[in-house]
XYZ file of C-alpha atoms in Angstrom:
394
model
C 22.274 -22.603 62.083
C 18.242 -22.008 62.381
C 16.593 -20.922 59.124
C 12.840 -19.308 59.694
C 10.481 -21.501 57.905
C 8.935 -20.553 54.718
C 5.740 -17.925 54.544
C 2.424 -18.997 53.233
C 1.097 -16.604 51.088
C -2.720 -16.514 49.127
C -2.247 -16.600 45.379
C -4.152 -17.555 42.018
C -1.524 -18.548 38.875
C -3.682 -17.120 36.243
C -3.493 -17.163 32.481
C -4.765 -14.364 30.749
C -4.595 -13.666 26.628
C -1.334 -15.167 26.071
C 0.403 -14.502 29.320
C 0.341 -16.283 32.718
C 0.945 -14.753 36.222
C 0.903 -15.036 40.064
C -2.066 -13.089 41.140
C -2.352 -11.491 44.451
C -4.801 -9.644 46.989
C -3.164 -6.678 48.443
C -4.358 -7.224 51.411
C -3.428 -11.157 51.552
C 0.463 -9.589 51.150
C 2.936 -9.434 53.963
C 2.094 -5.710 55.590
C 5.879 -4.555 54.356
C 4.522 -5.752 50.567
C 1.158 -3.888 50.409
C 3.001 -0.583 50.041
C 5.364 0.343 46.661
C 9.231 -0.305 47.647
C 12.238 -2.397 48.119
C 10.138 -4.873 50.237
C 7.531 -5.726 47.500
C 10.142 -5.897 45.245
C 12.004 -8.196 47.353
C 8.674 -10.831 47.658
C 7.884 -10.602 44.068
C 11.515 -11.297 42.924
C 11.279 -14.392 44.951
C 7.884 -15.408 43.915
C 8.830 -15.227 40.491
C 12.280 -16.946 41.189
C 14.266 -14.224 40.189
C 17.323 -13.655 39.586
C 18.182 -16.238 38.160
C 21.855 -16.451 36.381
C 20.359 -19.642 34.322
C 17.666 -17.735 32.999
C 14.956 -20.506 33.937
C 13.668 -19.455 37.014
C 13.333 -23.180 38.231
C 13.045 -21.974 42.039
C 10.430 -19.899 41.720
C 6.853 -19.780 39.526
C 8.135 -17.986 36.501
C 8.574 -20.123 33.665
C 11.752 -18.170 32.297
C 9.483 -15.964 29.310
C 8.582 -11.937 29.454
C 5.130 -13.886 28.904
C 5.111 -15.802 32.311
C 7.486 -13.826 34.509
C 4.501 -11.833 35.636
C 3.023 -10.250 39.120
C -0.463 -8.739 39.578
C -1.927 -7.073 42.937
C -5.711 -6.460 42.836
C -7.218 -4.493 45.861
C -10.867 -2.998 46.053
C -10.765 0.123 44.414
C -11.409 4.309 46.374
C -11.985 5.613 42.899
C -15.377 6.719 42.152
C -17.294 4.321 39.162
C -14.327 1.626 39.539
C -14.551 -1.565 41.120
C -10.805 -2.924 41.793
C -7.145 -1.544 41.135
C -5.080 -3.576 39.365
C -1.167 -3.012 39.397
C 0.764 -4.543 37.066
C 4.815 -6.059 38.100
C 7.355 -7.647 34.991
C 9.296 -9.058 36.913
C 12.806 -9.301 35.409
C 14.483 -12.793 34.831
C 18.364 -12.458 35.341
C 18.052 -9.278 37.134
C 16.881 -7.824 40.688
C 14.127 -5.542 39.747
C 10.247 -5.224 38.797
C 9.191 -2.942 36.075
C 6.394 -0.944 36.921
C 6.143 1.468 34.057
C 3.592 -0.134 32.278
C 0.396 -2.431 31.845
C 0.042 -6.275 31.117
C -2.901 -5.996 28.460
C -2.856 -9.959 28.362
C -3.045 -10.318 32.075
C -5.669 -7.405 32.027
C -7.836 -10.418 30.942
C -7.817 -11.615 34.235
C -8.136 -9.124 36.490
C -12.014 -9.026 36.218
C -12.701 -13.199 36.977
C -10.274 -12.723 39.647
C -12.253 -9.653 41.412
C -15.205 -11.392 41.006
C -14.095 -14.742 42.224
C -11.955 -13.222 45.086
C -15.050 -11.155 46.119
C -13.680 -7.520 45.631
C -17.068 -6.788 42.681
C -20.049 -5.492 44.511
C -22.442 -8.877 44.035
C -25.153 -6.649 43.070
C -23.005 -6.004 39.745
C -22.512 -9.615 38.925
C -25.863 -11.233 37.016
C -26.919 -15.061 37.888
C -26.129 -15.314 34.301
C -25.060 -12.906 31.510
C -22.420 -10.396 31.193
C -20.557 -8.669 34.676
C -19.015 -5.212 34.067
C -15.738 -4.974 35.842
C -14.523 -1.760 36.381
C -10.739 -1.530 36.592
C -8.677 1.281 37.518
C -5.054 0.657 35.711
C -3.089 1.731 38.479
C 0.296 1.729 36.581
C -0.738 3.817 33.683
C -3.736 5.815 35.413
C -6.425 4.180 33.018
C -9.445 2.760 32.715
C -10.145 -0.888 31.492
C -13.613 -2.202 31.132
C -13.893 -5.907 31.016
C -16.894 -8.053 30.286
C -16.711 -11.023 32.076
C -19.478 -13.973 30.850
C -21.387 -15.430 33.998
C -23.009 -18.828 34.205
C -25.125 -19.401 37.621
C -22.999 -16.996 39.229
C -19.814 -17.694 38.692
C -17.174 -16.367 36.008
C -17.719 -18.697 32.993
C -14.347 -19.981 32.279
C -14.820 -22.819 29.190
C -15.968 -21.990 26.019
C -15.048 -22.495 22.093
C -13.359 -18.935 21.705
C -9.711 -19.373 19.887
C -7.123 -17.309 20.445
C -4.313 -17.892 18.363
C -1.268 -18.207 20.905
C -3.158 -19.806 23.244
C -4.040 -24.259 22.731
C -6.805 -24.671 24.063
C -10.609 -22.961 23.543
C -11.801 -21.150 26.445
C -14.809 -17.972 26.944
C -14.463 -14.840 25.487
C -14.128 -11.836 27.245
C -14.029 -8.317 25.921
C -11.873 -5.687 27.008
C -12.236 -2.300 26.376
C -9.469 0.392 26.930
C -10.750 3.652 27.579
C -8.693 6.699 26.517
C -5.819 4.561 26.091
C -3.188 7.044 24.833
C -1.100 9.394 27.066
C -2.763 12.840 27.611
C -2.804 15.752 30.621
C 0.827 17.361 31.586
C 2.076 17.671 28.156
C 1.712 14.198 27.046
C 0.220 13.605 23.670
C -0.143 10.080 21.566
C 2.857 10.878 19.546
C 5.241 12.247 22.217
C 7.378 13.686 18.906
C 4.773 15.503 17.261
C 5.176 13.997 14.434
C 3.313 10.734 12.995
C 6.676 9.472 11.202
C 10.058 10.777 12.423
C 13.898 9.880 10.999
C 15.141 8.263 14.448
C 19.145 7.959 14.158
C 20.134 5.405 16.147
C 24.404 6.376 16.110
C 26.444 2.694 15.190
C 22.856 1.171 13.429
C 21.634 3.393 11.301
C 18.316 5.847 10.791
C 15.311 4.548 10.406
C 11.390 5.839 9.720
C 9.851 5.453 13.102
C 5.838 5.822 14.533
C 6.240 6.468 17.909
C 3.241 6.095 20.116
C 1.753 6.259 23.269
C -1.089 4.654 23.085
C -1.675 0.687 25.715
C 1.837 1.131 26.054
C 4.759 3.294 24.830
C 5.783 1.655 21.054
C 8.143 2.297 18.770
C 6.837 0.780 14.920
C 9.888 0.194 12.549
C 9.371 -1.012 8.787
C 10.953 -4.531 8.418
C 12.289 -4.176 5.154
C 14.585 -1.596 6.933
C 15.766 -3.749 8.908
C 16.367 -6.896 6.573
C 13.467 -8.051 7.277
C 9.477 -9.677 5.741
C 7.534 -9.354 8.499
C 6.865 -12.865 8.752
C 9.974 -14.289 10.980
C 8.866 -16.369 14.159
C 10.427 -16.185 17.187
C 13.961 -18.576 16.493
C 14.456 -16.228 13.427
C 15.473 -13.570 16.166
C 16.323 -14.645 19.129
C 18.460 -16.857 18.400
C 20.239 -13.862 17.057
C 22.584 -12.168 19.713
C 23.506 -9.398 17.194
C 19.946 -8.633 16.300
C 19.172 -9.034 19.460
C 21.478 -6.174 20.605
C 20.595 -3.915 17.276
C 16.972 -3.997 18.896
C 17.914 -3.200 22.322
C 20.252 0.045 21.018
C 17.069 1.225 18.780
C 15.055 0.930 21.928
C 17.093 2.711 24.076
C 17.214 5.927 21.455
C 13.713 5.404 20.852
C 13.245 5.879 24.720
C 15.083 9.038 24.909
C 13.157 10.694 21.873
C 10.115 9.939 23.156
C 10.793 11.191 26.565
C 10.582 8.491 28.246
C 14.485 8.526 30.003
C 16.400 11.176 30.216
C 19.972 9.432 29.327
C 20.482 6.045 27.440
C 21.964 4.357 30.770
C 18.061 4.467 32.221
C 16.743 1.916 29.284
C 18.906 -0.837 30.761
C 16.327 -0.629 34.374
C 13.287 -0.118 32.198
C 12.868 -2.958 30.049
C 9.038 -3.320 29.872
C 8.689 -0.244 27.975
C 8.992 0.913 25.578
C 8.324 -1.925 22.741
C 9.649 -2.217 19.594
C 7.495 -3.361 16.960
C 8.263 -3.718 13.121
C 5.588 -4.154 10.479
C 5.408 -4.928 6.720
C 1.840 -5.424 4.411
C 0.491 -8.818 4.081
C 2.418 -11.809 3.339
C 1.783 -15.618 3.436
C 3.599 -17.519 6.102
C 2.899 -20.748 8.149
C 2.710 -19.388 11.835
C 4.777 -20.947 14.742
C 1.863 -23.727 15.560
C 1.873 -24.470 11.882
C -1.092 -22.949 11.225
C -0.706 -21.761 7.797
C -2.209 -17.667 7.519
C -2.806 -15.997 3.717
C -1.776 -12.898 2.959
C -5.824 -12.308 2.378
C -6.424 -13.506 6.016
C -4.459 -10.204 6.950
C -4.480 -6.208 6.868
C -0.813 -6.370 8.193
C 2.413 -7.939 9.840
C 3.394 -6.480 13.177
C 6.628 -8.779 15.568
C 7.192 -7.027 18.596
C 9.856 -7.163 21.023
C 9.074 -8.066 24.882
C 11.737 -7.744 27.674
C 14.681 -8.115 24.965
C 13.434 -10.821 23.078
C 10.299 -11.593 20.045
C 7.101 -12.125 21.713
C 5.465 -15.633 20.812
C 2.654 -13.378 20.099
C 1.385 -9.922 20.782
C 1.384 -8.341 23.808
C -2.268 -7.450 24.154
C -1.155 -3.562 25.440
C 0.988 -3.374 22.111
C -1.743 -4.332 20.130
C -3.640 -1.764 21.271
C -0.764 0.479 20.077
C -1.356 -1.328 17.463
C -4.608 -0.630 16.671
C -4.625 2.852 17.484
C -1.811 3.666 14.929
C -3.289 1.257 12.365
C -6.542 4.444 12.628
C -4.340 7.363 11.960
C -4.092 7.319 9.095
C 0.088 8.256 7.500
C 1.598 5.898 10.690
C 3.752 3.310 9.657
C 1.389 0.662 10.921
C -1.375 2.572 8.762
C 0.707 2.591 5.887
C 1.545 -1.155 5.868
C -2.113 -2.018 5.927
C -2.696 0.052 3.079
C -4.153 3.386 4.479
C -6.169 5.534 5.100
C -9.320 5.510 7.605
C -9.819 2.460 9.653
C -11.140 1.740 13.003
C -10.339 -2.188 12.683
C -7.589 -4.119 11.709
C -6.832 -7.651 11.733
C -3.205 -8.421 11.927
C -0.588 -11.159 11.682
C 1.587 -12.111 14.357
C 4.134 -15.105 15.329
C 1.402 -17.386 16.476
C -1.361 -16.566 14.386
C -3.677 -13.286 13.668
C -5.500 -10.913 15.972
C -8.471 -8.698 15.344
C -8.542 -5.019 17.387
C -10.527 -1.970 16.849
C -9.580 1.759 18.112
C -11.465 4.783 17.625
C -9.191 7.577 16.883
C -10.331 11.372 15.494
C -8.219 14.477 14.941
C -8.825 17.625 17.504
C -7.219 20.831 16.582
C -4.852 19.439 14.861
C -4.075 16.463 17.549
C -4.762 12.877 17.197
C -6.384 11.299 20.173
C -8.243 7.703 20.928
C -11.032 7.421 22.889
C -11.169 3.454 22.906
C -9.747 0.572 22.024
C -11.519 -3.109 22.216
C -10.034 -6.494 21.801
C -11.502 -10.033 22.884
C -9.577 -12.227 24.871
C -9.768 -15.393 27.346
C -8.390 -16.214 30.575
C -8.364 -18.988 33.295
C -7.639 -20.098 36.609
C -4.774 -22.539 36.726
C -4.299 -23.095 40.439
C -4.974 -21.864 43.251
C -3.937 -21.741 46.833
C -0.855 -20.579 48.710
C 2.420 -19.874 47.573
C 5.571 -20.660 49.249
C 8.338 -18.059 50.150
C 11.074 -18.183 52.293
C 11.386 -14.911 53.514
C 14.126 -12.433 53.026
C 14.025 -8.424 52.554
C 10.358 -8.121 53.506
């Protein structure tokens, strides 16, 4: 029997913050794939080398993390005052589907040395040398991202001595800003409850005090100590903990539905990049997962955070936005654990290390709202070139 040979399809494996992705061109994808659907779907899944029953997506360019099991498509952008679009795919690892419900805000990194380098930035906006303002329309959560992309003799400036714990290796720094971050228009709000604590009762786990926020991404903040835990556990401290593991999924699920976000508890299971679940506690010592050893003075506060079922190595850089934005209301659970009251800064700990973000958030009529939120982060070509798919469902 004849198989049809393999398609050859442009593609940049990008790191960005403390993620890693395929990157695409829209209009480098096969015409079926340029267009939202079962066909896209279909080519990412493979891409990605997904599903995969042994959870290591060996046949494909994932690398068998939420972190790295990552799409992006970047087209020119129609909007007015923005220079590219930039959709965001999670692409699942044991199961046939792509969550589109939210942003990557470590990939988001990226998507401005990519539109540069892949010529979709006006070259009139990109300096010999300096600073390049990318303009990015978020196409998954209808924002705005602002990235500042360093330039040496016109090209994106990739090296540099900028840490970011999380990551090994030094690279440039590159600022992000997220503009109006939190939801808003058709009844949204920041805190989809109302409230900026609620009592969420989870039925078989128990009730808990809860922030829930919409604000980078859809988050739901826990205390630790509710949950039996300090705030400083690394990543083998939970996930190597089926039970836990289960306990967070549940909470998620009923954190969904009171936020709006599904309308029954069945939908959580096909929407697993959001919402997160994050739990916090005030500053502690610990030695961090590279060994690194972080004070309890280094530190406002402790935030883990769950990604796609399972503790993040890190943050993800659209929760710590969340992050940030609760951390400047002040009577928020995050805001609590760093001590209170006004803030728009705080520098928190996480498995790998710490992470400075600002947000500035003010109350109108009687409703919290954030008009930005800035972090710094890296990113870097890996490779680049053309990546191999045999072709099936697109």
């Amino acid at each position: 029997m004849a198989h049809a040979p393999q398609i050859k399809i442009p593609a940049t494996y990008m790191r960005g913050g403390t993620s890693k992705g395929v990157f695409f061109k829209l209009d480098d994808l096969p015409e079926s794939a340029r267009v939202p659907g079962p066909a896209r779907d279909a080519l990412l899944l493979r891409v990605i080398g997904s599903p995969d029953p042994y959870g290591k997506q060996i046949d494909g360019m994932g690398a068998a993390t939420s972190s790295t099991s990552k799409t992006v498509i970047i087209g020119k952008s129609s909007r007015p005052e923005h220079d590219v679009d930039y959709l965001f795919g999670q692409v699942s690892i044991d199961q046939a589907f792509v969550d589109w419900s939210g942003n990557c805000g470590n990939l988001s990194a990226a998507v401005g040395p990519f539109a540069i380098t892949n010529g979709l930035v006006d070259p009139a906006r990109v300096p010999r040398d300096g600073i390049a303002v990318v303009r990015i329309w978020q196409a998954n959560i209808q924002k705005t991202i602002i990235a500042h992309v360093p330039i040496t003799d016109g090209a994106v400036q990739e090296t540099g001595d900028f840490e970011l714990d999380g990551v090994t290796f030094p690279a440039a720094e590159l600022q992000l800003e997220f503009l109006n971050p939190a939801e808003e228009g058709d009844g949204g709000s920041m805190f989809p409850t109302g409230n900026l604590v609620d009592d969420l009762q989870v039925p078989g786990v128990g009730t808990f005090k809860a922030t829930m926020i919409n604000s980078g991404i859809p988050t739901i903040f826990l205390n630790a100590e509710d949950l039996g835990y300090t705030g400083t556990e690394l990543q083998d401290d939970i996930n190597g903990d089926a039970a836990a593991l289960a306990r967070f999924e549940t909470i998620r699920a009923h954190g969904a539905l009171r936020m709006g976000l599904i309308k029954t508890l069945e939908e959580a299971a096909a929407r697993q990049h959001t919402p997160k679940v994050a739990f916090v506690a005030g500053p502690k010592a610990y030695t961090a997962s590279s060994g690194k050893q972080i004070g309890a003075g280094d530190i406002d506060v402790l935030v883990r955070a769950l990604s796609m079922g399972k503790l993040h190595h890190a943050m993800m850089g659209t929760a710590s936005v969340a992050i940030a934005t609760a951390a400047a209301v002040p009577g928020t659970l995050v805001n609590l654990a760093a001590g209170g009251g006004q803030r728009d800064q705080v520098n928190f700990g996480h498995p790998s290390g710490t992470l400075r973000v600002g947000a500035q958030a003010q109350l109108i009529d009687g409703e919290w709202t954030v008009t930005k939120a800035i972090m710094s982060r890296s990113a870097r070509v890996l490779m680049e070139g053309r990546v191999h798919v045999p072709r099936s469902g697109f």
